[in-house]
Coordinates of N, CA and C and ligand atoms in Angstrom, one line a residue:
M30 N 4.5 13.4 16.6 CA 3.5 14.0 16.0 C 2.9 12.9 14.9
S31 N 1.7 12.4 14.7 CA 1.3 11.4 13.8 C 0.9 11.8 12.5
L32 N 1.2 11.1 11.5 CA 1.1 11.5 10.0 C -0.6 11.2 10.1
P33 N -1.3 12.4 9.5 CA -2.8 12.0 9.3 C -2.7 11.4 8.0
I34 N -3.4 10.2 8.0 CA -3.4 9.3 6.4 C -4.8 8.9 6.2
A35 N -5.1 8.7 5.0 CA -6.2 8.2 4.4 C -5.8 6.7 3.7
V36 N -6.5 5.6 4.1 CA -6.3 4.5 3.4 C -7.4 4.2 2.3
L37 N -6.9 3.9 1.0 CA -8.0 3.6 0.0 C -8.0 2.2 -0.2
I38 N -9.3 1.5 -0.3 CA -9.2 0.0 -0.4 C -10.4 -0.2 -1.6
S39 N -10.3 -1.6 -2.0 CA -11.4 -1.9 -2.7 C -12.1 -3.2 -2.4
G40 N -11.2 -3.9 -1.2 CA -11.7 -5.3 -0.9 C -11.4 -5.7 0.4
S41 N -10.8 -6.8 0.6 CA -10.8 -7.5 2.0 C -10.1 -6.4 2.8
G42 N -9.1 -5.8 2.6 CA -8.3 -4.8 3.6 C -7.6 -5.4 4.5
S43 N -6.7 -6.6 4.2 CA -6.0 -7.3 5.0 C -4.7 -6.1 5.2
N44 N -4.2 -5.6 4.2 CA -3.2 -4.7 4.4 C -3.6 -3.5 5.1
L45 N -4.9 -3.1 4.9 CA -5.5 -1.9 6.0 C -5.2 -2.6 7.5
Q46 N -5.8 -3.7 7.8 CA -5.9 -4.3 9.0 C -4.4 -4.3 9.7
S47 N -3.4 -4.6 8.7 CA -2.2 -4.6 9.1 C -1.5 -3.3 9.6
I48 N -1.9 -2.3 8.9 CA -1.7 -0.8 9.1 C -2.4 -0.3 10.5
I49 N -3.7 -0.7 10.7 CA -4.3 -0.4 11.7 C -4.0 -1.1 13.2
E50 N -3.4 -2.2 12.9 CA -2.9 -3.0 14.1 C -1.4 -2.3 14.5
K51 N -0.8 -1.9 13.6 CA 0.6 -1.2 14.0 C 0.5 0.0 14.5
M52 N -0.7 0.7 14.1 CA -0.9 2.1 14.7 C -1.4 2.0 16.1
E53 N -2.3 1.0 16.4 CA -2.7 0.6 17.5 C -1.9 0.3 18.8
D54 N -0.7 -0.5 18.1 CA 0.3 -0.7 19.0 C 1.6 0.4 18.9
N55 N 1.1 1.5 18.6 CA 2.0 2.4 18.7 C 3.3 2.5 18.0
I56 N 3.3 1.4 17.0 CA 4.7 1.2 16.1 C 4.5 1.9 14.8
L57 N 3.4 2.5 14.3 CA 3.3 3.1 13.3 C 2.8 4.6 13.5
D58 N 3.5 5.8 13.4 CA 3.2 6.9 13.6 C 2.3 7.6 12.8
V59 N 1.0 7.0 12.8 CA -0.1 7.8 11.7 C -1.1 7.7 12.6
D60 N -2.2 8.7 11.8 CA -3.4 8.8 12.5 C -4.4 8.5 11.0
I61 N -5.0 7.2 11.1 CA -5.9 7.1 10.1 C -7.3 8.0 10.1
K62 N -7.3 8.9 9.4 CA -8.6 9.8 9.4 C -9.6 9.1 8.7
V63 N -9.5 8.5 7.7 CA -10.6 8.1 6.9 C -10.1 6.9 6.1
V64 N -11.0 5.8 5.9 CA -10.8 4.6 5.2 C -11.8 4.8 3.9
L65 N -11.5 4.9 2.7 CA -12.3 5.1 1.8 C -12.5 4.1 0.5
S66 N -13.3 3.6 0.2 CA -13.5 2.7 -0.6 C -14.5 2.8 -1.8
N67 N -14.1 2.4 -2.9 CA -15.2 2.5 -4.2 C -16.2 1.5 -4.2
K68 N -16.1 0.4 -3.3 CA -16.9 -0.7 -3.4 C -17.8 -0.6 -1.8
A69 N -18.9 -0.4 -2.1 CA -19.8 -0.4 -0.8 C -19.7 -1.8 0.1
D70 N -19.3 -3.0 -0.5 CA -19.3 -4.1 0.1 C -17.7 -4.7 0.6
A71 N -17.1 -3.8 0.3 CA -15.5 -4.0 0.8 C -15.4 -4.4 2.2
Y72 N -15.1 -5.6 2.6 CA -14.7 -6.0 4.0 C -13.8 -4.9 4.9
G73 N -13.1 -4.5 4.0 CA -12.1 -3.7 4.8 C -12.9 -2.5 5.6
L74 N -13.9 -2.0 4.9 CA -14.9 -0.9 5.8 C -15.2 -1.4 7.1
K75 N -15.5 -2.8 7.3 CA -15.9 -3.2 8.5 C -14.8 -3.4 9.4
R76 N -13.5 -3.6 8.8 CA -12.4 -3.4 9.7 C -12.3 -2.2 10.2
A77 N -12.3 -1.3 9.3 CA -12.2 0.1 10.0 C -13.2 0.5 11.0
E78 N -14.5 0.4 10.5 CA -15.5 0.5 11.7 C -15.4 -0.4 13.1
A79 N -14.7 -1.5 12.8 CA -14.5 -2.2 14.1 C -13.4 -1.4 15.2
Y80 N -12.7 -0.4 14.7 CA -11.7 0.5 15.4 C -12.4 1.8 15.4
G81 N -13.5 2.1 15.0 CA -14.0 3.5 15.0 C -13.6 4.6 14.1
I82 N -12.9 3.8 13.0 CA -12.1 4.7 11.9 C -13.2 5.0 11.1
P83 N -13.3 6.5 10.7 CA -14.5 7.1 9.8 C -14.4 6.4 8.5
T84 N -15.2 6.1 7.8 CA -15.1 5.3 6.5 C -16.0 6.2 5.4
A85 N -15.7 6.1 4.1 CA -16.4 6.8 3.1 C -16.7 5.8 1.9
V86 N -17.5 5.8 1.3 CA -17.7 5.0 -0.1 C -18.1 5.9 -1.1
L87 N -17.2 5.8 -2.2 CA -17.6 6.5 -3.3 C -17.7 5.5 -4.5
S88 N -19.0 5.4 -5.3 CA -19.1 4.6 -6.2 C -18.9 5.4 -7.6
H89 N -17.9 4.8 -8.4 CA -17.4 5.5 -9.7 C -18.7 5.6 -10.5
K90 N -19.8 4.8 -10.3 CA -21.0 4.8 -11.0 C -21.7 6.2 -11.0
D91 N -21.4 6.9 -9.9 CA -22.1 8.0 -9.4 C -21.3 9.2 -10.3
F92 N -20.2 8.8 -10.6 CA -19.6 10.1 -11.3 C -19.3 9.8 -12.9
G93 N -19.1 10.8 -13.3 CA -18.9 11.0 -14.8 C -17.1 10.6 -15.1
P94 N -16.5 11.4 -15.8 CA -15.1 11.3 -15.8 C -14.2 10.8 -14.5
R95 N -13.0 10.0 -14.7 CA -12.4 10.0 -13.6 C -11.9 11.1 -12.9
E96 N -11.9 12.3 -13.5 CA -11.4 13.5 -12.6 C -12.3 13.9 -11.7
E97 N -13.7 13.8 -11.9 CA -14.9 14.1 -11.1 C -14.8 13.2 -9.9
F98 N -14.5 12.0 -10.1 CA -14.5 11.1 -8.9 C -13.5 11.4 -8.0
D99 N -12.1 11.7 -8.7 CA -11.0 11.9 -8.0 C -11.1 13.3 -7.1
A100 N -11.7 14.3 -7.7 CA -12.2 15.5 -7.1 C -12.8 15.4 -6.0
E101 N -13.8 14.4 -5.8 CA -14.6 14.2 -4.7 C -13.9 13.5 -3.7
M102 N -12.9 12.6 -4.1 CA -12.0 11.9 -3.2 C -10.9 12.8 -2.3
V103 N -10.8 13.7 -3.2 CA -9.6 14.8 -2.7 C -10.4 15.8 -1.7
R104 N -11.6 16.1 -2.2 CA -12.4 16.7 -1.1 C -12.8 16.1 0.3
I105 N -13.1 14.9 0.1 CA -13.4 14.1 1.3 C -12.1 14.1 2.1
L106 N -10.9 13.6 1.3 CA -9.8 13.5 2.3 C -8.9 14.7 2.9
K107 N -9.0 16.0 2.0 CA -8.8 17.2 2.6 C -9.6 17.7 3.8
E108 N -10.9 17.5 3.7 CA -11.8 17.8 4.7 C -11.5 17.0 6.0
A109 N -10.9 15.8 5.9 CA -10.5 15.0 7.1 C -9.2 15.2 7.7
G110 N -8.4 16.0 6.9 CA -7.2 16.7 7.4 C -6.1 15.8 6.8
V111 N -6.3 14.9 5.9 CA -5.4 13.8 5.4 C -4.2 14.7 4.8
E112 N -2.8 14.2 5.1 CA -1.9 14.6 4.4 C -1.3 13.7 3.5
A113 N -1.2 12.3 3.9 CA -0.8 11.3 3.0 C -1.7 10.1 2.6
V114 N -1.6 9.5 1.6 CA -2.6 8.5 1.2 C -1.8 7.2 0.9
V115 N -2.5 6.2 1.5 CA -2.0 4.9 1.4 C -3.0 3.9 0.6
M116 N -2.6 3.3 -0.7 CA -3.5 2.7 -1.5 C -3.2 1.4 -1.3
A117 N -4.4 0.4 -0.8 CA -4.2 -0.8 -0.2 C -5.0 -1.6 -0.9
G118 N -4.6 -2.1 -2.0 CA -5.7 -2.8 -2.8 C -6.9 -2.1 -3.4
F119 N -6.5 -0.7 -3.7 CA -7.4 0.1 -4.3 C -7.4 -0.1 -5.9
M120 N -8.3 -0.7 -6.3 CA -8.5 -0.9 -7.8 C -9.0 -0.1 -8.8
R121 N -8.3 1.3 -8.5 CA -8.8 2.2 -9.7 C -7.6 3.0 -9.9
I122 N -7.5 3.4 -11.3 CA -6.4 4.3 -11.6 C -6.8 5.6 -11.2
I123 N -5.7 6.4 -10.5 CA -6.0 7.7 -10.1 C -5.4 8.8 -11.3
T124 N -5.9 10.0 -11.3 CA -5.4 10.9 -12.3 C -4.8 12.1 -11.4
P125 N -4.3 13.0 -12.4 CA -3.3 14.1 -11.9 C -4.1 14.9 -10.7
V126 N -5.4 14.9 -11.1 CA -6.3 15.5 -10.1 C -5.9 15.2 -8.6
F127 N -5.6 14.0 -8.5 CA -5.8 13.3 -7.3 C -4.2 13.5 -6.9
L128 N -3.2 12.9 -7.8 CA -1.7 12.9 -7.7 C -1.4 14.6 -7.3
N129 N -1.8 15.5 -7.9 CA -1.4 16.7 -7.6 C -1.9 17.4 -6.1
A130 N -2.9 16.6 -5.5 CA -3.5 17.1 -4.2 C -2.4 16.5 -3.2
F131 N -1.8 15.5 -3.5 CA -0.8 14.9 -2.5 C 0.5 14.6 -2.8
P132 N 1.2 15.7 -3.6 CA 2.4 15.3 -4.3 C 3.5 14.6 -3.4
G133 N 3.8 13.5 -3.9 CA 5.0 12.9 -3.2 C 4.4 12.3 -1.9
K134 N 3.3 11.9 -1.6 CA 2.6 11.5 -0.3 C 1.7 10.2 -0.5
I135 N 1.8 9.7 -1.9 CA 0.8 8.5 -2.3 C 1.7 7.3 -2.3
V136 N 1.4 6.4 -1.6 CA 2.0 4.9 -1.4 C 1.1 3.9 -1.9
N137 N 1.5 2.9 -2.8 CA 0.9 1.7 -3.1 C 1.5 0.3 -3.0
I138 N 0.8 -0.4 -2.6 CA 1.3 -2.0 -2.6 C 1.0 -2.8 -3.7
H139 N 2.2 -3.2 -4.4 CA 1.8 -4.2 -5.4 C 2.4 -5.6 -5.3
P140 N 1.4 -6.6 -5.5 CA 2.0 -8.0 -5.1 C 3.0 -8.7 -6.1
A141 N 4.0 -7.8 -6.6 CA 5.0 -8.3 -7.4 C 6.2 -7.5 -7.4
I142 N 7.5 -8.1 -7.8 CA 8.6 -7.3 -7.8 C 8.5 -6.5 -8.8
L143 N 8.0 -5.3 -8.9 CA 8.0 -4.2 -10.0 C 9.5 -4.1 -10.8
P144 N 9.9 -3.7 -11.7 CA 8.6 -3.9 -12.9 C 8.1 -4.8 -13.5
S145 N 8.3 -6.3 -12.7 CA 7.7 -7.4 -13.2 C 6.2 -7.5 -13.0
F146 N 5.4 -7.7 -13.9 CA 4.2 -8.2 -13.5 C 3.2 -7.3 -13.1
P147 N 3.4 -6.1 -13.7 CA 2.4 -4.8 -13.1 C 1.0 -5.5 -13.4
G148 N -0.1 -4.4 -13.1 CA -1.4 -4.7 -13.3 C -2.4 -5.4 -12.2
V149 N -3.6 -6.0 -12.6 CA -4.3 -6.5 -11.8 C -4.1 -7.8 -11.1
D150 N -3.3 -8.6 -11.6 CA -3.2 -9.7 -11.1 C -1.4 -10.1 -10.9
G151 N -0.8 -9.5 -10.1 CA 0.7 -9.6 -10.3 C 1.1 -11.1 -9.7
Q152 N 0.5 -11.5 -8.8 CA 0.7 -12.8 -8.2 C 0.2 -13.8 -9.1
G153 N -0.8 -13.8 -9.8 CA -1.1 -14.8 -10.7 C -0.4 -14.8 -12.0
D154 N -0.1 -13.5 -12.4 CA 1.1 -13.5 -13.6 C 2.3 -14.1 -13.4
A155 N 2.7 -13.8 -12.0 CA 4.1 -14.5 -11.6 C 3.9 -16.1 -11.7
A156 N 2.9 -16.3 -11.0 CA 2.6 -18.0 -11.0 C 2.6 -18.6 -12.3
K157 N 1.7 -18.0 -13.0 CA 1.7 -18.6 -14.3 C 2.9 -18.7 -15.3
Y158 N 4.0 -17.5 -14.9 CA 5.0 -17.5 -15.8 C 6.0 -18.7 -15.2
G159 N 5.8 -19.0 -14.1 CA 6.8 -20.1 -13.5 C 8.0 -19.5 -12.8
V160 N 7.8 -18.3 -12.3 CA 8.9 -17.6 -11.7 C 9.3 -18.6 -10.6
Q161 N 10.7 -18.6 -10.1 CA 11.3 -19.1 -8.9 C 11.4 -18.0 -7.7
L162 N 11.2 -16.5 -8.1 CA 11.0 -15.7 -6.9 C 10.0 -15.0 -7.1
A163 N 9.1 -14.7 -6.2 CA 8.0 -13.7 -6.4 C 8.2 -12.8 -5.4
G164 N 7.1 -11.8 -5.2 CA 7.3 -10.9 -4.1 C 6.3 -9.7 -4.0
C165 N 6.7 -8.5 -3.5 CA 5.7 -7.4 -3.6 C 6.6 -6.2 -3.4
T166 N 5.9 -5.0 -3.7 CA 6.7 -3.6 -3.6 C 5.7 -2.8 -3.1
A167 N 6.3 -1.9 -2.4 CA 5.6 -0.7 -2.0 C 6.4 0.5 -2.7
H168 N 5.8 1.1 -3.3 CA 6.3 2.3 -4.2 C 5.4 3.6 -4.1
F169 N 6.1 4.6 -4.5 CA 5.3 5.9 -4.4 C 4.5 5.9 -5.8
V170 N 3.4 6.5 -5.9 CA 2.3 6.6 -6.9 C 2.7 7.7 -7.7
D171 N 2.8 7.3 -9.3 CA 2.8 8.6 -10.2 C 1.8 8.3 -11.3
E172 N 1.9 9.0 -12.3 CA 0.7 9.1 -13.3 C 0.6 7.8 -13.8
K173 N 1.8 6.9 -14.1 CA 1.3 5.6 -14.7 C 1.1 4.6 -13.5
M174 N 0.5 3.5 -13.9 CA 0.1 2.3 -13.0 C 1.3 1.5 -12.7
D175 N 1.5 1.4 -11.5 CA 2.7 0.6 -10.9 C 3.8 0.9 -11.3
H176 N 4.2 2.3 -11.3 CA 5.5 2.8 -12.0 C 6.4 3.6 -11.2
G177 N 5.7 4.0 -10.0 CA 6.3 5.0 -9.3 C 7.7 4.6 -8.6
A178 N 8.4 5.4 -8.0 CA 9.8 5.1 -7.5 C 9.5 4.2 -6.2
V179 N 10.5 3.1 -6.3 CA 10.4 1.8 -5.5 C 10.9 2.3 -3.9
I180 N 9.9 2.1 -2.9 CA 10.5 2.2 -1.5 C 11.0 1.0 -1.1
I181 N 10.5 0.1 -1.1 CA 11.0 -1.2 -0.4 C 10.4 -2.6 -1.1
Q182 N 11.1 -3.6 -1.3 CA 10.6 -4.8 -2.0 C 10.7 -5.9 -1.0
A183 N 10.0 -6.9 -1.0 CA 10.3 -8.5 -0.6 C 10.3 -9.4 -1.5
A184 N 11.2 -10.3 -1.6 CA 11.2 -11.4 -2.4 C 10.8 -12.8 -1.6
V185 N 10.0 -13.6 -2.1 CA 9.7 -14.9 -1.5 C 9.9 -15.9 -2.5
P186 N 10.3 -17.2 -2.0 CA 10.4 -18.4 -3.2 C 9.0 -18.7 -3.6
A187 N 9.1 -18.9 -5.0 CA 7.9 -19.6 -5.6 C 8.3 -21.0 -6.2
Y188 N 7.2 -21.8 -6.3 CA 7.4 -23.3 -6.7 C 6.7 -23.3 -7.8
P189 N 7.3 -23.2 -9.1 CA 6.3 -23.6 -10.3 C 5.4 -24.6 -10.4
G190 N 4.2 -24.0 -10.5 CA 3.0 -25.2 -10.8 C 2.5 -25.4 -9.2
E191 N 2.8 -24.7 -8.4 CA 2.3 -24.9 -7.0 C 0.8 -24.1 -7.1
D192 N -0.2 -24.4 -6.1 CA -1.4 -24.0 -5.9 C -1.4 -22.2 -5.7
E193 N -1.7 -21.5 -6.7 CA -1.7 -20.2 -6.7 C -2.1 -19.4 -5.3
D194 N -3.1 -20.1 -4.7 CA -3.3 -19.2 -3.3 C -2.2 -19.3 -2.4
E195 N -1.3 -20.6 -2.5 CA -0.2 -20.7 -1.7 C 0.7 -19.4 -1.7
L196 N 0.9 -19.3 -3.1 CA 1.8 -18.3 -3.3 C 1.4 -16.9 -3.0
R197 N -0.1 -16.5 -3.3 CA -0.7 -15.4 -2.8 C -0.6 -15.1 -1.4
E198 N -0.7 -16.0 -0.4 CA -0.5 -16.0 0.9 C 1.1 -15.7 1.4
R199 N 1.8 -16.4 0.6 CA 3.2 -16.3 0.9 C 3.6 -14.7 0.7
I200 N 3.0 -14.2 -0.5 CA 3.4 -12.8 -0.9 C 2.7 -11.9 0.1
L201 N 1.5 -12.2 0.3 CA 0.6 -11.2 1.3 C 1.3 -11.0 2.7
K202 N 1.8 -11.9 3.1 CA 2.6 -12.2 4.3 C 3.6 -10.9 4.5
Q203 N 4.1 -10.9 3.3 CA 5.5 -10.0 3.3 C 4.9 -8.5 3.0
E204 N 3.6 -8.4 2.3 CA 3.0 -7.2 2.1 C 2.5 -6.5 3.3
H205 N 2.2 -7.4 4.2 CA 1.5 -6.7 5.6 C 2.6 -6.3 6.3
R206 N 4.0 -6.5 6.1 CA 5.2 -6.1 6.7 C 5.7 -4.8 6.0
I207 N 5.8 -5.0 4.6 CA 6.6 -3.9 3.9 C 5.8 -2.6 3.7
L208 N 4.5 -2.8 3.6 CA 3.6 -1.7 3.4 C 3.5 -0.9 4.6
P209 N 3.3 -1.2 5.9 CA 3.4 -0.3 7.1 C 4.8 0.2 7.4
Q210 N 6.0 -0.5 7.0 CA 7.3 0.0 7.0 C 7.4 1.2 6.1
A211 N 6.9 1.1 4.9 CA 7.0 2.3 4.0 C 6.4 3.5 4.5
V212 N 5.3 3.1 5.0 CA 4.3 4.2 5.5 C 4.9 4.8 6.9
Q213 N 5.5 4.2 7.6 CA 6.5 4.6 8.9 C 7.5 5.3 8.4
W214 N 8.2 4.9 7.3 CA 9.4 5.9 6.5 C 8.8 7.3 6.2
L215 N 7.8 7.1 5.8 CA 7.1 8.6 5.1 C 6.5 9.2 6.4
A216 N 6.2 8.7 7.4 CA 5.6 9.6 8.5 C 6.7 10.3 9.3
K217 N 8.0 9.4 9.1 CA 9.1 10.0 10.0 C 9.9 10.9 9.0
D218 N 9.5 11.1 7.9 CA 10.0 12.1 6.8 C 11.6 11.5 6.5
R219 N 11.6 10.1 6.2 CA 13.0 9.8 6.0 C 13.1 9.3 4.6
L220 N 12.3 9.6 3.9 CA 12.2 9.1 2.4 C 12.4 10.4 1.5
S221 N 13.4 10.3 0.6 CA 13.5 11.3 -0.2 C 13.7 10.7 -1.8
V222 N 13.2 11.3 -2.9 CA 13.3 10.7 -4.2 C 14.0 11.6 -5.1
E223 N 15.1 10.8 -5.9 CA 15.6 11.6 -6.6 C 15.5 10.9 -8.1
G224 N 14.7 11.4 -8.9 CA 14.4 10.7 -10.1 C 13.7 9.3 -10.0
R225 N 14.2 8.4 -10.2 CA 13.5 6.9 -9.8 C 14.0 6.6 -8.4
F226 N 15.1 7.0 -8.1 CA 15.9 6.4 -6.8 C 14.9 7.0 -5.4
V227 N 14.7 6.1 -4.8 CA 14.2 6.5 -3.4 C 15.5 6.4 -2.4
K228 N 15.7 7.5 -1.5 CA 16.8 7.4 -0.5 C 16.2 7.3 0.8
L229 N 16.5 6.4 1.8 CA 16.1 6.0 3.1 C 17.2 6.8 3.9
A230 N 16.7 7.9 4.6 CA 17.5 8.6 5.7 C 17.9 7.4 6.7
E231 N 19.1 7.6 7.1 CA 19.6 6.9 8.4 C 18.8 7.4 9.7
A232 N 18.8 6.3 10.4 CA 18.1 6.7 11.8 C 18.5 5.6 12.8
D233 N 18.6 6.0 14.2 CA 19.1 5.1 14.9 C 17.7 4.0 15.5
V234 N 17.5 3.1 14.8 CA 16.6 2.0 15.0 C 17.1 0.7 14.7
D235 N 16.4 -0.2 15.6 CA 16.9 -1.5 15.5 C 16.2 -2.4 14.2
L236 N 16.9 -3.2 13.5 CA 16.6 -4.3 12.6 C 15.9 -5.2 13.0
A237 N 14.7 -5.8 12.3 CA 14.2 -6.9 12.8 C 14.8 -8.1 12.4
E238 N 14.4 -9.1 13.2 CA 15.1 -10.6 12.9 C 14.6 -10.8 11.4
T239 N 15.3 -11.6 10.4 CA 14.7 -12.1 9.3 C 14.2 -13.4 9.4
D240 N 13.2 -13.8 8.8 CA 12.5 -15.0 8.7 C 13.2 -16.1 8.0
G241 N 14.0 -15.8 7.3 CA 14.8 -16.8 6.5 C 14.0 -17.2 5.3
L242 N 12.9 -16.9 5.2 CA 12.2 -17.3 4.0 C 12.1 -16.1 2.9
S243 N 12.3 -14.8 3.2 CA 12.1 -13.6 2.3 C 13.5 -12.9 2.6
L244 N 13.6 -12.1 1.3 CA 14.7 -11.2 1.3 C 14.0 -9.9 1.1
I245 N 14.2 -8.7 2.0 CA 13.5 -7.4 2.1 C 14.7 -6.6 2.3
N246 N 14.4 -5.4 1.2 CA 15.4 -4.4 1.1 C 14.8 -3.1 0.7
P247 N 15.2 -1.9 1.5 CA 15.8 -2.1 2.7 C 15.2 -2.9 3.8
P248 N 16.3 -3.3 4.7 CA 15.6 -4.3 5.8 C 14.6 -3.8 6.6
L249 N 13.8 -4.5 7.1 CA 12.8 -4.1 8.0 C 13.2 -3.8 9.6
E250 N 12.5 -2.9 10.1 CA 12.8 -2.4 11.5 C 12.1 -3.1 12.6
V251 N 12.6 -3.1 13.7 CA 11.8 -4.0 14.8 C 10.5 -3.5 14.8
G252 N 9.4 -4.5 14.7 CA 8.0 -4.1 15.0 C 7.3 -4.4 13.6
F253 N 8.2 -4.5 12.5 CA 7.4 -4.7 11.1 C 7.7 -6.1 10.4
Ligands
LIG324 C1 -3.2 -7.1 -2.1 O1 -2.5 -8.2 -2.4 C2 -2.3 -6.0 -2.8 O2 -1.2 -6.0 -3.4 C3 -3.3 -5.9 -4.2 O3 -4.5 -6.3 -3.8 C4 -4.6 -7.1 -2.6 C5 -5.3 -6.4 -1.6 O4 -5.4 -7.3 -0.4 N1 -3.2 -4.7 -4.8 P1 -6.2 -6.5 0.7 O5 -7.5 -6.0 0.4 O6 -5.2 -5.7 1.6 O7 -6.4 -7.7 1.7

């Protein structure tokens, strides 16, 4: 039984693309009911359309308080039969109106090893700090930005002073692996949260080969 999900985007949608491809390859047990963006020009909308996935655009300029915007998002997602939400580069803060509609079922990808470098430019902040290790985090969303319980993280080497785009690409490659993996564990109901701690239930699945470049924990499974 596939988990009916929505993917929220604001831009390119390369993380969305990774989820779509793994769904199409029957690696990811999800059914993307709708891709929603707050930006009409988000390229990710074209990625969804290319696979016949329904899309929706909600401009926050058309709404008053954040709660009104969130209530309309909830209406659209519930109408589409969505049970879990993936935030893949969705650049808006959500309110309890949205959180309470999908309790414990909202996952976000952040391009830094949280709690380091929260906010809108995790990669850039890490690069400017001169870190030797950077990375990304897939986590549950709670009422604070980039704060929810951590599901999976990947660390990659950083080279102080390197071209920031090279670091962004190195991190993004791992985002495309850990986010779908986190969504799969959610789809298979293998995640439980106790306070800040996410526990992954055991399962009879093979682990992926490591690429020697990154450290990922919990380890990825074959296909991710
Ligand atoms: C990703 O780096 C994500 O971590 C951050 O925004 C970027 C979105 O990229 N929140 P894309 O739209 O998935 O290509």
